[in-house]
Amino acid sequence: MPDFELSAIDLVIVVLFVAAVVAVAVWVGRKQEGTESYFLAGRTMVWPVVGFSLFATQFGGTQYLGLAGAGFETGISVWNFEWVATLVLLVFALLILPFYLQSRITTVPEFLERRYDRRARYAFSGFTVVTAMLLDSAGAMFAGSLVLSLLFPDVPLGVHIATIALLGGGYVLVGGLKSVMITDTIQGVVLFAAGAAIFVMVFAEFDFAWSALPELAPEDGFTVAPPPDDDFLPWPGIFTGAIWLSFYVWVTNHMVVQRVLAAKNIDHGRWGALFAGALQLPVLVFLIFPGILGRGIYEPDDFPNSDLVWPALVFDFVPVGLRGIVVAALIFALMSTLDSVLNGAASLVVNDFVKTRRREFTERQLLTIGRVLVGFFMLLAALWAPVITTFSGIVAYFQSFLGYVTMPLVVVLLGGIFWRRASTEAGVWTLAVVPFGLLAFFAGEVFGLFDLQFLYATGIMLLLSLVVFVAVSLATEAPSEEKVAAITWSRATWLKESEDLRGTPWYQNYRVLALILGAVTLCAVAPFV
């Protein structure tokens, strides 16, 4: 296995970089006057910060390692999740985001209460908090500690977990979402630059010959359309699963949407979402291609885990000094999911459960409750992270878990926005499908009672949720026009926005920008079909 030992210079740079970023995070978030400031950065974020933070929230350090590892092991099919996310973000920016920002909601579950009722809000919010704490935060913390164990093998795992918890949770505790988004932007810029540099350095070993990539790729590994019986990502699974999982991640998951809610206005929210979509496309070159090129440098037996390919390339090709910056940025990337989950989970509890009680709280009291919750969740995740090793199946099957249990949430949200006939009871009863998905997950993925690729299982759960949603809607009373008029899409809404855009320069017209990005995405994907 490659040597991951840091030089003294690199260690000093890592410490200085981490200290500097934490100091910046604490400084920018030093003044918190209430919950909107703490949980939504005062709704003041501009589009580059929104875009980078959106990208970084779902693209933490484990993704950097995982995508290169997938390229090394299976080829480029893993890129399907990224370019599909670009198209979903286009839909989000064009059709859905305005309803979030115009209604001035503080959480995604709050939107569900306005569309359906409080039962839907509580169920949606409770589900998000539980899965975020038991899977997202603890998993991110554990994965981060494993990477630190490579760099500092003599330090106990518990110390690494505590370090990740204190670094990731400390500035969130003080500075809230504004600190999180600023650190996300810093690490995003550094790691994008690092990915580009590593690709160029490694590609130089093959004389910049593009023909080397398909030659080095695994069999049937240089296409985004693997056979229907492929174990990893069959091409029909793009339509039965990948698209709908992307809708869950980018449209219904509060931990991600929270960044858009923090935008200073609708334009900055839209541009930020489009920017995040654009950032998905270079992932193929900066992360997946280096993994494929790694097949010409390393043997599969060189690594106990293919996710170690990217760190190996960093240590073998990045010079001393710059290596320290890349490692430090990687450490912050490993924390990006954790800090997002801590702030997002506290936001859900405060806004969806505490504020909705009859007792009145002052903003100072709510801010204190929010900070206490961040500290509590940080401690809970740190204690749960070592335990999660005994549930390795749950961690390994995280994406399949989402596929089985999140489709009712996607149907309820999208159906509520695009179908005015959807009834209140339909929203509640469709969310009741979640436990059935959980049972199916354990039966198929954990206990092996049936063998079904998880993207196909996602499609089945989507279909079941749709049947329940439509059937209950048609069998129960339709909502009043007054209730749904302002929070559901209609052709009149589109025409009004068209009128508002008249005379807007093309480079400020979000529809033109979305069309350009969509065309670029399809052109980028076409050569690999």
Coordinates of C-alpha atoms in Angstrom, one line a residue:
M1 CA 0.0 0.0 0.0
P2 CA 1.3 3.5 -0.8
D3 CA 3.0 5.5 2.0
F4 CA 0.6 8.2 3.3
E5 CA 3.2 9.8 5.6
L6 CA 3.1 13.6 5.8
S7 CA 6.4 15.6 5.9
A8 CA 7.0 18.1 8.6
I9 CA 6.3 21.0 6.2
D10 CA 3.0 19.4 5.2
L11 CA 2.0 18.9 8.8
V12 CA 2.7 22.6 9.6
I13 CA 0.7 23.7 6.5
V14 CA -2.2 21.4 7.5
V15 CA -2.3 22.9 11.0
L16 CA -2.0 26.5 9.7
F17 CA -4.7 26.0 7.0
V18 CA -7.1 24.4 9.4
A19 CA -6.6 27.1 12.0
A20 CA -7.0 29.8 9.4
V21 CA -10.2 28.4 8.0
V22 CA -11.7 27.9 11.4
A23 CA -10.7 31.4 12.4
V24 CA -12.4 32.8 9.2
A25 CA -15.6 30.7 10.0
V26 CA -15.8 32.0 13.5
W27 CA -15.2 35.6 12.5
V28 CA -17.8 35.7 9.7
G29 CA -20.4 34.1 12.0
R30 CA -19.5 35.9 15.2
K31 CA -22.7 38.0 15.4
Q32 CA -25.9 35.9 15.7
E33 CA -29.0 37.8 16.5
G34 CA -31.7 35.2 16.1
T35 CA -32.7 31.9 14.5
E36 CA -32.9 33.3 10.9
S37 CA -29.4 34.6 11.2
Y38 CA -28.2 31.3 12.8
F39 CA -30.0 28.8 10.6
L40 CA -30.4 30.8 7.3
A41 CA -27.4 33.2 7.4
G42 CA -29.8 36.1 7.6
R43 CA -30.9 35.3 4.0
T44 CA -27.9 37.2 2.7
M45 CA -25.9 34.7 0.7
V46 CA -24.8 35.5 -2.9
W47 CA -25.0 33.0 -5.7
P48 CA -21.3 31.8 -5.8
V49 CA -21.4 30.9 -2.1
V50 CA -24.9 29.3 -2.5
G51 CA -23.6 27.2 -5.4
F52 CA -20.3 26.1 -3.8
S53 CA -22.1 25.3 -0.5
L54 CA -24.8 23.3 -2.3
F55 CA -22.1 21.3 -4.1
A56 CA -20.0 20.8 -1.0
T57 CA -22.9 19.7 1.2
Q58 CA -23.5 16.6 -1.0
F59 CA -20.0 16.3 -2.2
G60 CA -17.9 15.9 0.9
G61 CA -14.5 14.3 1.2
T62 CA -15.9 10.7 1.1
Q63 CA -17.3 11.6 -2.4
Y64 CA -13.8 12.7 -3.5
L65 CA -12.4 9.4 -2.5
G66 CA -15.4 7.4 -3.6
L67 CA -15.6 8.7 -7.2
A68 CA -12.0 8.1 -7.9
G69 CA -12.3 4.7 -6.3
A70 CA -15.4 3.9 -8.5
G71 CA -13.5 5.0 -11.6
F72 CA -10.6 2.7 -10.7
E73 CA -12.9 -0.2 -10.0
T74 CA -15.9 0.1 -12.3
G75 CA -15.3 3.0 -14.8
I76 CA -17.3 6.1 -15.5
S77 CA -20.9 4.9 -14.8
V78 CA -20.8 6.5 -11.4
W79 CA -20.9 9.8 -13.2
N80 CA -24.5 9.2 -14.0
F81 CA -25.4 10.4 -10.5
E82 CA -23.6 13.7 -11.2
W83 CA -24.9 14.7 -14.6
V84 CA -28.4 13.6 -13.6
A85 CA -28.1 16.0 -10.6
T86 CA -27.3 18.8 -13.1
L87 CA -30.6 18.3 -14.9
V88 CA -32.5 18.0 -11.6
L89 CA -31.0 21.2 -10.4
L90 CA -32.2 22.9 -13.7
V91 CA -35.8 21.7 -12.9
F92 CA -35.4 22.9 -9.3
A93 CA -34.2 26.4 -10.4
L94 CA -36.8 26.8 -13.1
L95 CA -39.9 25.4 -11.5
I96 CA -39.7 24.7 -7.8
L97 CA -37.3 27.1 -6.1
P98 CA -39.6 30.1 -6.4
F99 CA -42.3 28.5 -4.3
Y100 CA -39.7 27.9 -1.5
L101 CA -38.3 31.5 -1.5
Q102 CA -41.5 33.4 -2.2
S103 CA -43.3 31.7 0.7
R104 CA -40.4 32.6 3.1
I105 CA -40.3 29.2 4.6
T106 CA -37.5 28.3 7.1
T107 CA -37.6 24.5 6.5
V108 CA -38.8 22.2 3.7
P109 CA -41.3 20.4 6.1
E110 CA -42.8 23.8 6.8
F111 CA -43.8 24.0 3.1
L112 CA -45.5 20.6 3.4
E113 CA -47.6 22.0 6.3
R114 CA -48.8 24.8 4.1
R115 CA -49.6 22.4 1.2
Y116 CA -51.0 19.6 3.4
D117 CA -51.2 19.9 7.2
R118 CA -49.1 19.7 10.3
R119 CA -49.0 15.9 10.4
A120 CA -47.1 15.9 7.1
R121 CA -44.7 18.5 8.5
Y122 CA -43.9 16.5 11.7
A123 CA -43.5 13.2 9.8
F124 CA -41.2 14.7 7.2
S125 CA -39.1 16.6 9.7
G126 CA -38.8 13.7 12.2
F127 CA -37.7 11.3 9.4
T128 CA -35.1 13.7 8.2
V129 CA -33.6 14.4 11.7
V130 CA -33.4 10.6 12.6
T131 CA -31.8 9.6 9.3
A132 CA -29.4 12.6 9.4
M133 CA -28.1 11.8 12.8
L134 CA -28.0 8.0 12.6
L135 CA -26.6 7.8 9.1
D136 CA -25.3 11.1 7.6
S137 CA -23.5 12.6 10.6
A138 CA -22.2 9.5 12.2
G139 CA -21.2 8.0 8.8
A140 CA -19.4 11.2 7.8
M141 CA -17.6 11.4 11.1
F142 CA -16.5 7.8 10.9
A143 CA -15.4 8.1 7.3
G144 CA -13.4 11.2 8.1
S145 CA -11.8 9.5 11.1
L146 CA -10.7 6.6 8.8
V147 CA -9.0 9.0 6.4
L148 CA -7.2 10.7 9.4
S149 CA -6.1 7.2 10.5
L150 CA -4.3 6.8 7.2
L151 CA -2.4 10.0 7.8
F152 CA -1.9 9.5 11.5
P153 CA -2.0 5.7 12.0
D154 CA -0.6 5.8 15.6
V155 CA -3.5 7.9 16.9
P156 CA -6.5 6.0 18.3
L157 CA -9.7 6.1 16.2
G158 CA -11.6 7.7 19.1
V159 CA -9.2 10.6 19.0
H160 CA -9.8 11.1 15.3
I161 CA -13.6 11.0 15.8
A162 CA -13.3 13.6 18.6
T163 CA -11.1 15.8 16.4
I164 CA -13.6 15.7 13.5
A165 CA -16.5 16.4 15.9
L166 CA -14.8 19.4 17.5
L167 CA -13.5 20.9 14.3
G168 CA -16.7 20.3 12.4
G169 CA -19.1 21.2 15.2
G170 CA -17.1 23.9 16.9
Y171 CA -17.6 26.7 14.3
V172 CA -21.1 25.6 13.6
L173 CA -21.9 26.0 17.3
V174 CA -20.6 29.6 17.2
G175 CA -21.3 30.8 13.7
G176 CA -24.3 28.8 12.3
L177 CA -25.0 28.4 8.6
K178 CA -23.0 31.4 7.5
S179 CA -19.8 29.8 8.9
V180 CA -20.7 26.5 7.2
M181 CA -21.3 28.1 3.8
I182 CA -18.1 30.1 3.9
T183 CA -16.0 27.0 4.8
D184 CA -17.7 25.0 2.2
T185 CA -16.8 27.6 -0.4
I186 CA -13.1 27.7 0.7
Q187 CA -12.7 23.9 0.6
G188 CA -14.7 23.6 -2.7
V189 CA -12.3 26.1 -4.5
V190 CA -9.2 24.4 -3.1
L191 CA -10.3 20.8 -3.9
F192 CA -11.5 21.7 -7.4
A193 CA -8.1 23.2 -8.1
A194 CA -6.4 20.2 -6.6
G195 CA -8.6 17.8 -8.7
A196 CA -7.6 19.7 -11.8
A197 CA -3.9 19.7 -10.9
I198 CA -3.8 16.0 -10.1
F199 CA -5.6 15.1 -13.3
V200 CA -3.0 17.1 -15.3
M201 CA -0.1 15.6 -13.4
V202 CA -1.3 12.0 -13.8
F203 CA -2.4 12.5 -17.4
A204 CA 1.1 13.7 -18.2
E205 CA 2.4 10.2 -17.3
F206 CA 0.4 9.0 -20.4
D207 CA 1.6 11.8 -22.7
F208 CA -1.9 13.4 -22.5
A209 CA -3.2 10.7 -24.8
W210 CA -7.0 10.5 -24.6
S211 CA -6.9 7.1 -26.1
A212 CA -5.3 5.8 -22.9
L213 CA -8.6 6.3 -20.9
P214 CA -10.8 3.8 -22.7
E215 CA -7.9 1.4 -22.9
L216 CA -7.3 1.5 -19.2
A217 CA -11.0 1.5 -18.2
P218 CA -12.5 -1.8 -17.0
E219 CA -14.4 -3.9 -19.5
D220 CA -17.6 -2.0 -20.4
G221 CA -16.4 0.7 -18.1
F222 CA -16.1 3.6 -20.5
T223 CA -19.9 4.2 -20.9
V224 CA -22.7 5.8 -18.9
A225 CA -25.0 3.1 -20.2
P226 CA -23.9 -0.3 -18.7
P227 CA -26.0 -3.4 -19.4
P228 CA -29.4 -3.8 -17.7
D229 CA -28.0 -6.6 -15.5
D230 CA -25.0 -4.6 -14.3
D231 CA -24.7 -4.9 -10.5
F232 CA -23.4 -1.4 -10.0
L233 CA -25.5 1.0 -12.1
P234 CA -27.6 -0.6 -15.0
W235 CA -28.7 2.0 -17.6
P236 CA -32.4 1.6 -16.9
G237 CA -31.6 2.4 -13.3
I238 CA -30.9 6.0 -14.4
F239 CA -34.6 6.4 -15.1
T240 CA -36.0 4.2 -12.4
G241 CA -33.8 5.4 -9.6
A242 CA -30.9 7.9 -10.2
I243 CA -33.2 10.7 -11.3
W244 CA -35.6 10.3 -8.3
L245 CA -32.8 9.9 -5.8
S246 CA -31.5 13.2 -7.1
F247 CA -34.8 14.8 -6.6
Y248 CA -34.7 13.7 -3.0
V249 CA -31.2 15.0 -2.5
W250 CA -31.6 18.4 -4.2
V251 CA -35.3 19.2 -3.8
T252 CA -36.6 17.6 -0.7
N253 CA -33.6 17.2 1.6
H254 CA -33.6 20.2 4.0
M255 CA -29.9 19.9 4.7
V256 CA -29.2 20.8 1.1
V257 CA -32.2 23.1 0.3
Q258 CA -31.3 25.1 3.4
R259 CA -28.5 26.7 1.4
V260 CA -30.9 28.0 -1.2
L261 CA -33.2 29.3 1.5
A262 CA -30.3 31.4 2.7
A263 CA -30.0 33.2 -0.7
K264 CA -30.5 37.0 -0.6
N265 CA -33.2 36.8 -3.3
I266 CA -34.7 34.5 -5.9
D267 CA -32.2 35.4 -8.6
H268 CA -29.2 34.5 -6.3
G269 CA -31.0 31.3 -5.3
R270 CA -31.5 30.3 -8.9
W271 CA -28.0 31.3 -10.1
G272 CA -26.6 29.4 -7.1
A273 CA -28.6 26.3 -8.0
L274 CA -27.4 26.5 -11.7
F275 CA -23.8 27.1 -10.6
A276 CA -24.0 23.9 -8.4
G277 CA -25.3 22.0 -11.4
A278 CA -22.5 23.2 -13.5
L279 CA -20.0 22.1 -10.9
Q280 CA -21.2 18.5 -11.3
L281 CA -20.0 18.1 -14.8
P282 CA -16.1 18.5 -14.4
V283 CA -16.3 15.8 -11.8
L284 CA -15.8 13.3 -14.6
V285 CA -12.4 14.8 -15.6
F286 CA -11.1 15.9 -12.1
L287 CA -12.0 12.8 -10.1
I288 CA -13.3 9.8 -12.1
F289 CA -10.7 10.0 -14.9
P290 CA -7.8 10.1 -12.4
G291 CA -9.2 6.9 -10.9
I292 CA -9.2 5.2 -14.4
L293 CA -5.6 6.5 -15.0
G294 CA -4.7 5.0 -11.7
R295 CA -5.2 1.6 -13.2
G296 CA -2.2 2.2 -15.4
I297 CA -0.1 3.1 -12.3
Y298 CA -1.3 0.8 -9.5
E299 CA -2.4 -2.8 -9.3
P300 CA -5.7 -3.7 -7.7
D301 CA -3.9 -5.6 -5.0
D302 CA -2.0 -2.4 -4.0
F303 CA -5.1 -1.2 -2.1
P304 CA -7.3 -2.9 0.5
N305 CA -9.9 -0.4 -0.6
S306 CA -10.2 1.3 -4.0
D307 CA -11.2 4.5 -2.3
L308 CA -7.5 4.9 -1.4
V309 CA -6.6 5.6 -5.1
W310 CA -7.1 9.4 -4.8
P311 CA -5.0 9.8 -1.6
A312 CA -2.3 7.7 -3.3
L313 CA -2.3 10.0 -6.3
V314 CA -2.0 13.0 -4.0
F315 CA 1.0 11.6 -2.2
D316 CA 2.7 10.3 -5.3
F317 CA 2.2 13.3 -7.6
V318 CA 1.6 16.5 -5.6
P319 CA 4.8 18.1 -4.3
V320 CA 5.6 18.6 -0.6
G321 CA 3.9 21.8 0.6
L322 CA 1.1 21.8 -1.9
R323 CA 0.3 18.3 -0.5
G324 CA -0.4 19.8 2.9
I325 CA -3.0 22.3 1.4
V326 CA -4.8 19.5 -0.4
V327 CA -4.9 17.2 2.7
A328 CA -6.2 20.1 4.8
A329 CA -8.9 20.9 2.3
L330 CA -9.8 17.2 2.2
I331 CA -10.2 17.2 6.0
F332 CA -12.6 20.1 5.7
A333 CA -14.4 18.4 2.9
L334 CA -14.8 15.4 5.1
M335 CA -16.4 17.7 7.7
S336 CA -18.7 19.5 5.2
T337 CA -21.5 16.8 5.5
L338 CA -21.1 16.8 9.3
D339 CA -21.4 20.6 9.7
S340 CA -24.4 20.7 7.4
V341 CA -26.2 18.0 9.2
L342 CA -25.6 19.5 12.6
N343 CA -27.0 22.9 11.6
G344 CA -29.8 21.4 9.5
A345 CA -31.0 19.0 12.2
A346 CA -31.0 21.7 14.8
S347 CA -32.9 24.0 12.4
L348 CA -35.6 21.3 11.9
V349 CA -36.1 20.7 15.6
V350 CA -36.3 24.4 16.5
N351 CA -38.5 25.5 13.6
D352 CA -40.7 22.4 13.2
F353 CA -41.1 21.3 16.8
V354 CA -40.1 24.0 19.2
K355 CA -41.6 27.1 17.4
T356 CA -44.9 25.3 16.7
R357 CA -45.6 24.8 20.4
R358 CA -48.1 27.1 22.1
R359 CA -45.5 28.5 24.4
E360 CA -43.9 31.6 23.0
F361 CA -40.1 31.8 23.0
T362 CA -37.9 34.9 22.4
E363 CA -35.3 34.9 19.6
R364 CA -32.5 34.7 22.2
Q365 CA -34.1 31.7 23.8
L366 CA -34.5 30.0 20.4
L367 CA -30.9 30.8 19.5
T368 CA -29.7 29.2 22.7
I369 CA -31.9 26.1 22.1
G370 CA -30.4 25.8 18.6
R371 CA -26.8 26.0 19.9
V372 CA -27.6 23.4 22.6
L373 CA -29.1 21.1 20.0
V374 CA -26.0 21.5 17.8
G375 CA -23.8 20.5 20.7
F376 CA -26.1 17.6 21.6
F377 CA -26.2 16.3 18.0
M378 CA -22.4 16.6 17.8
L379 CA -22.0 14.5 20.9
L380 CA -24.6 12.0 19.8
A381 CA -22.9 11.5 16.4
A382 CA -19.4 11.2 18.0
L383 CA -20.7 8.5 20.4
W384 CA -22.6 6.7 17.6
A385 CA -19.8 6.8 15.0
P386 CA -17.7 3.9 16.6
V387 CA -20.9 1.8 17.0
I388 CA -21.7 2.2 13.3
T389 CA -18.9 -0.2 12.5
T390 CA -21.0 -3.0 13.8
F391 CA -23.7 -2.0 11.2
S392 CA -21.4 -2.0 8.2
G393 CA -24.3 -3.3 6.0
I394 CA -26.3 -0.1 6.7
V395 CA -23.4 2.1 5.8
A396 CA -22.5 0.2 2.7
Y397 CA -26.1 0.2 1.6
F398 CA -26.7 3.9 2.3
Q399 CA -27.8 4.8 -1.2
S400 CA -30.1 1.7 -1.4
F401 CA -31.6 2.7 1.9
L402 CA -32.5 6.1 0.5
G403 CA -33.9 4.4 -2.6
Y404 CA -36.3 2.2 -0.5
V405 CA -37.5 4.8 2.0
T406 CA -37.4 8.3 0.4
M407 CA -39.7 7.9 -2.6
P408 CA -42.9 8.7 -0.7
L409 CA -41.3 12.0 0.4
V410 CA -40.4 12.8 -3.3
V411 CA -43.9 12.0 -4.5
V412 CA -45.6 14.0 -1.7
L413 CA -43.5 17.1 -2.4
L414 CA -43.5 17.0 -6.2
G415 CA -47.1 16.0 -6.4
G416 CA -48.1 18.8 -4.0
I417 CA -46.4 21.4 -6.2
F418 CA -47.4 20.2 -9.6
W419 CA -50.9 18.7 -9.0
R420 CA -53.5 21.0 -7.4
R421 CA -56.0 18.1 -6.9
A422 CA -53.6 16.4 -4.5
S423 CA -55.5 16.2 -1.2
T424 CA -54.3 16.6 2.4
E425 CA -55.1 13.0 3.2
A426 CA -53.1 11.9 0.2
G427 CA -50.0 13.6 1.6
V428 CA -50.3 12.0 5.0
W429 CA -51.2 8.5 3.7
T430 CA -48.4 8.5 1.2
L431 CA -45.8 9.3 3.9
A432 CA -47.2 6.2 5.7
V433 CA -45.5 4.1 2.9
V434 CA -42.1 4.9 4.4
P435 CA -42.2 2.0 7.0
F436 CA -43.0 -0.5 4.2
G437 CA -39.9 0.7 2.3
L438 CA -37.9 0.2 5.5
L439 CA -39.2 -3.3 5.8
A440 CA -38.4 -4.0 2.1
F441 CA -34.9 -2.6 2.6
F442 CA -34.1 -5.0 5.5
A443 CA -35.7 -7.9 3.7
G444 CA -33.8 -7.5 0.5
E445 CA -30.5 -5.7 1.3
V446 CA -29.8 -6.8 4.8
F447 CA -31.3 -10.3 5.1
G448 CA -31.1 -11.2 1.4
L449 CA -34.6 -12.6 1.1
F450 CA -34.7 -11.3 -2.5
D451 CA -32.1 -10.1 -5.0
L452 CA -33.0 -6.8 -6.7
Q453 CA -30.7 -4.0 -7.9
F454 CA -31.5 -1.1 -5.6
L455 CA -32.2 1.4 -8.5
Y456 CA -34.9 -1.0 -9.7
A457 CA -36.2 -1.2 -6.2
T458 CA -36.3 2.6 -6.1
G459 CA -38.6 2.6 -9.1
I460 CA -40.9 0.1 -7.5
M461 CA -41.2 2.2 -4.4
L462 CA -41.8 5.3 -6.5
L463 CA -44.6 3.5 -8.4
L464 CA -46.2 2.3 -5.1
S465 CA -46.1 5.8 -3.6
L466 CA -47.7 7.3 -6.8
V467 CA -50.5 4.7 -6.7
V468 CA -51.3 5.5 -3.0
F469 CA -51.0 9.3 -3.7
V470 CA -53.3 9.4 -6.7
A471 CA -55.8 6.9 -5.3
V472 CA -56.2 8.7 -2.0
S473 CA -56.4 12.1 -3.7
L474 CA -59.2 11.0 -6.0
A475 CA -61.1 9.3 -3.1
T476 CA -60.9 12.3 -0.8
E477 CA -61.9 16.0 -0.9
A478 CA -59.8 18.3 -3.0
P479 CA -58.0 21.2 -1.3
S480 CA -59.5 24.7 -1.7
E481 CA -58.2 27.0 -4.4
E482 CA -57.3 29.6 -1.8
K483 CA -55.0 27.1 -0.1
V484 CA -53.0 25.9 -3.1
A485 CA -53.1 28.9 -5.5
A486 CA -49.8 30.5 -4.2
I487 CA -47.9 27.3 -3.7
T488 CA -48.6 25.2 -6.8
W489 CA -47.2 25.5 -10.3
S490 CA -49.5 26.6 -13.1
R491 CA -49.2 27.8 -16.7
A492 CA -50.2 31.3 -15.5
T493 CA -47.2 31.3 -13.2
W494 CA -44.9 30.5 -16.1
L495 CA -46.4 33.2 -18.3
K496 CA -46.1 35.8 -15.6
E497 CA -42.4 35.0 -15.1
S498 CA -42.0 35.2 -18.9
E499 CA -43.4 38.7 -18.8
D500 CA -41.1 39.7 -15.9
L501 CA -38.1 38.5 -17.9
R502 CA -38.7 40.7 -20.9
G503 CA -35.7 43.0 -21.5
T504 CA -33.4 41.0 -19.2
P505 CA -29.9 40.5 -20.7
W506 CA -29.3 36.9 -21.6
Y507 CA -26.5 36.5 -19.1
Q508 CA -28.9 37.4 -16.3
N509 CA -31.9 35.4 -17.7
Y510 CA -32.0 32.2 -15.6
R511 CA -34.0 30.5 -18.4
V512 CA -31.3 31.1 -21.0
L513 CA -28.6 30.1 -18.6
A514 CA -30.5 26.9 -17.7
L515 CA -31.0 26.1 -21.5
I516 CA -27.3 26.6 -22.1
L517 CA -26.3 24.4 -19.1
G518 CA -28.8 21.7 -20.2
A519 CA -27.4 21.7 -23.7
V520 CA -23.8 21.5 -22.4
T521 CA -24.8 18.6 -20.2
L522 CA -26.3 16.5 -23.0
C523 CA -23.4 17.3 -25.3
A524 CA -21.0 16.2 -22.5
V525 CA -22.9 12.9 -21.9
A526 CA -23.5 12.0 -25.6
P527 CA -19.9 10.7 -26.4
F528 CA -20.1 8.2 -23.5
V529 CA -23.5 6.6 -24.3

